[in-house]
Amino acid sequence: MADTAARMLTLLGLLQARPEWTGRELAQRLGVGERTVRNDIARLRGLDYPVHAVRGAAGHYRLGSGARLPPLQLDDAEAVAVAIGLRTVGESGGLLGESGGRALAKLDQVLPDRLRRRVAAIHESTAAGPRNTDTADPDPEVDPVALTALASAIRDHELVRLEVPGEQWPITVEPYRLVAWQGRWYLVGRLDASWRTWRVDLVGLRAPTGRRFVPDPLPGGDYPALVLREVASTGWKVHVRITVEAPAATVLARINPAVGMVEELDGGRCVLVTGADSIETVAVYIGLLDLDFRVTEPPELVDRLRVLAARYTRATGPVPPPDGGTGPELTTPCPDRR
């Protein structure tokens, strides 16, 4: 009976891994005869797994969708990825967050201890950035194995070695926190006593060093704010500096911290250092400030704002005179008759 149960779980994993399997392929993978495969398929159907069969020369088995949700077979990496996603959803609040929290609780109950420790390490080592920002870029692929390794290093205060684009040799970093923001994962750590951030999907993780460090946390502990400052100054494809004719406090009250940094100037003005993935996006964002501003660079942004200004002018048409007439009268000054 134990062999049959184990074989059925393996069969279920195969059916979930590929859209179609022939009976012969399944028999070869399981090391049994095709008759045994047919019997195991019948058992899965009895457990409400909708396994469909197509007869003939092109005959095959495939796992379809059913009216009920049967158990799901996950490997270690898939289980960790699902747990990470559910934990992120659970922190978002609302009905979706409640559902995600319940699903995560059920998953935690059945996770093996080795996987539960990995998921717990990620939860303890992760902070979330603002939820009310967005980007047009697709979410990058992040290796769950790399995330769990970094989380374990953070938990155990273990140095990590990273392969960073532009660096000739791997760098050794003190890892402190993972920050999840806008579909991206950032590692916050110290390199040569300086606080830095790295996008996890853009670096390579070398084998664990086994060397420990004495933690000296970031003053204030606001790791997401550090990531936002780094992204605002270096993380965009397009960077701009805009002089706003308003105090810094006024601008800060109208923007999300992820949009950029604000520098106070004399005379009730300030500079907004911001950016985006395109010039067009920046042009729209700064218009939403509803404040007077001045842009001198980059030239592409100046040109784009001129295009928008001309478009809005055409959209509204000529401005009618206050008295409702056809326009101002042209008068010629009378000569001085004195």
Short mmCIF file of C-alpha atoms in Angstrom, two decimals, residues 19 31 63-64 67 70 78 123 127 132-133 146 185 192 202 213 241 250 256 273 300 305 318 326 338:
data_model
loop_
_atom_site.label_atom_id
_atom_site.label_comp_id
_atom_site.label_asym_id
_atom_site.label_seq_id
_atom_site.Cartn_x
_atom_site.Cartn_y
_atom_site.Cartn_z
CA PRO A 19 0.41 18.89 -20.35
CA GLY A 31 8.99 1.59 -13.68
CA LEU A 63 -4.69 16.54 -15.97
CA GLY A 64 -7.69 18.82 -16.45
CA ALA A 67 -15.28 21.18 -10.00
CA PRO A 70 -7.80 18.34 -5.20
CA GLU A 78 7.66 25.54 -5.56
CA HIS A 123 9.55 36.40 6.76
CA ALA A 127 10.45 44.40 5.01
CA ASN A 132 0.66 52.44 -3.63
CA THR A 133 3.32 52.72 -6.32
CA ALA A 146 18.80 32.71 -3.59
CA TRP A 185 13.62 42.20 -4.09
CA ASP A 192 33.23 48.56 3.73
CA LEU A 202 20.81 41.36 -10.77
CA PHE A 213 29.89 39.27 11.67
CA ARG A 241 16.03 67.51 -11.30
CA THR A 250 4.39 71.21 0.33
CA ASN A 256 5.02 59.22 -2.39
CA VAL A 273 15.10 64.70 -7.71
CA GLU A 300 14.36 65.38 -23.82
CA LEU A 305 6.76 69.21 -21.93
CA PRO A 318 -8.56 80.04 -27.96
CA THR A 326 -14.84 88.51 -30.31
CA ARG A 338 -1.11 120.19 -26.66
#
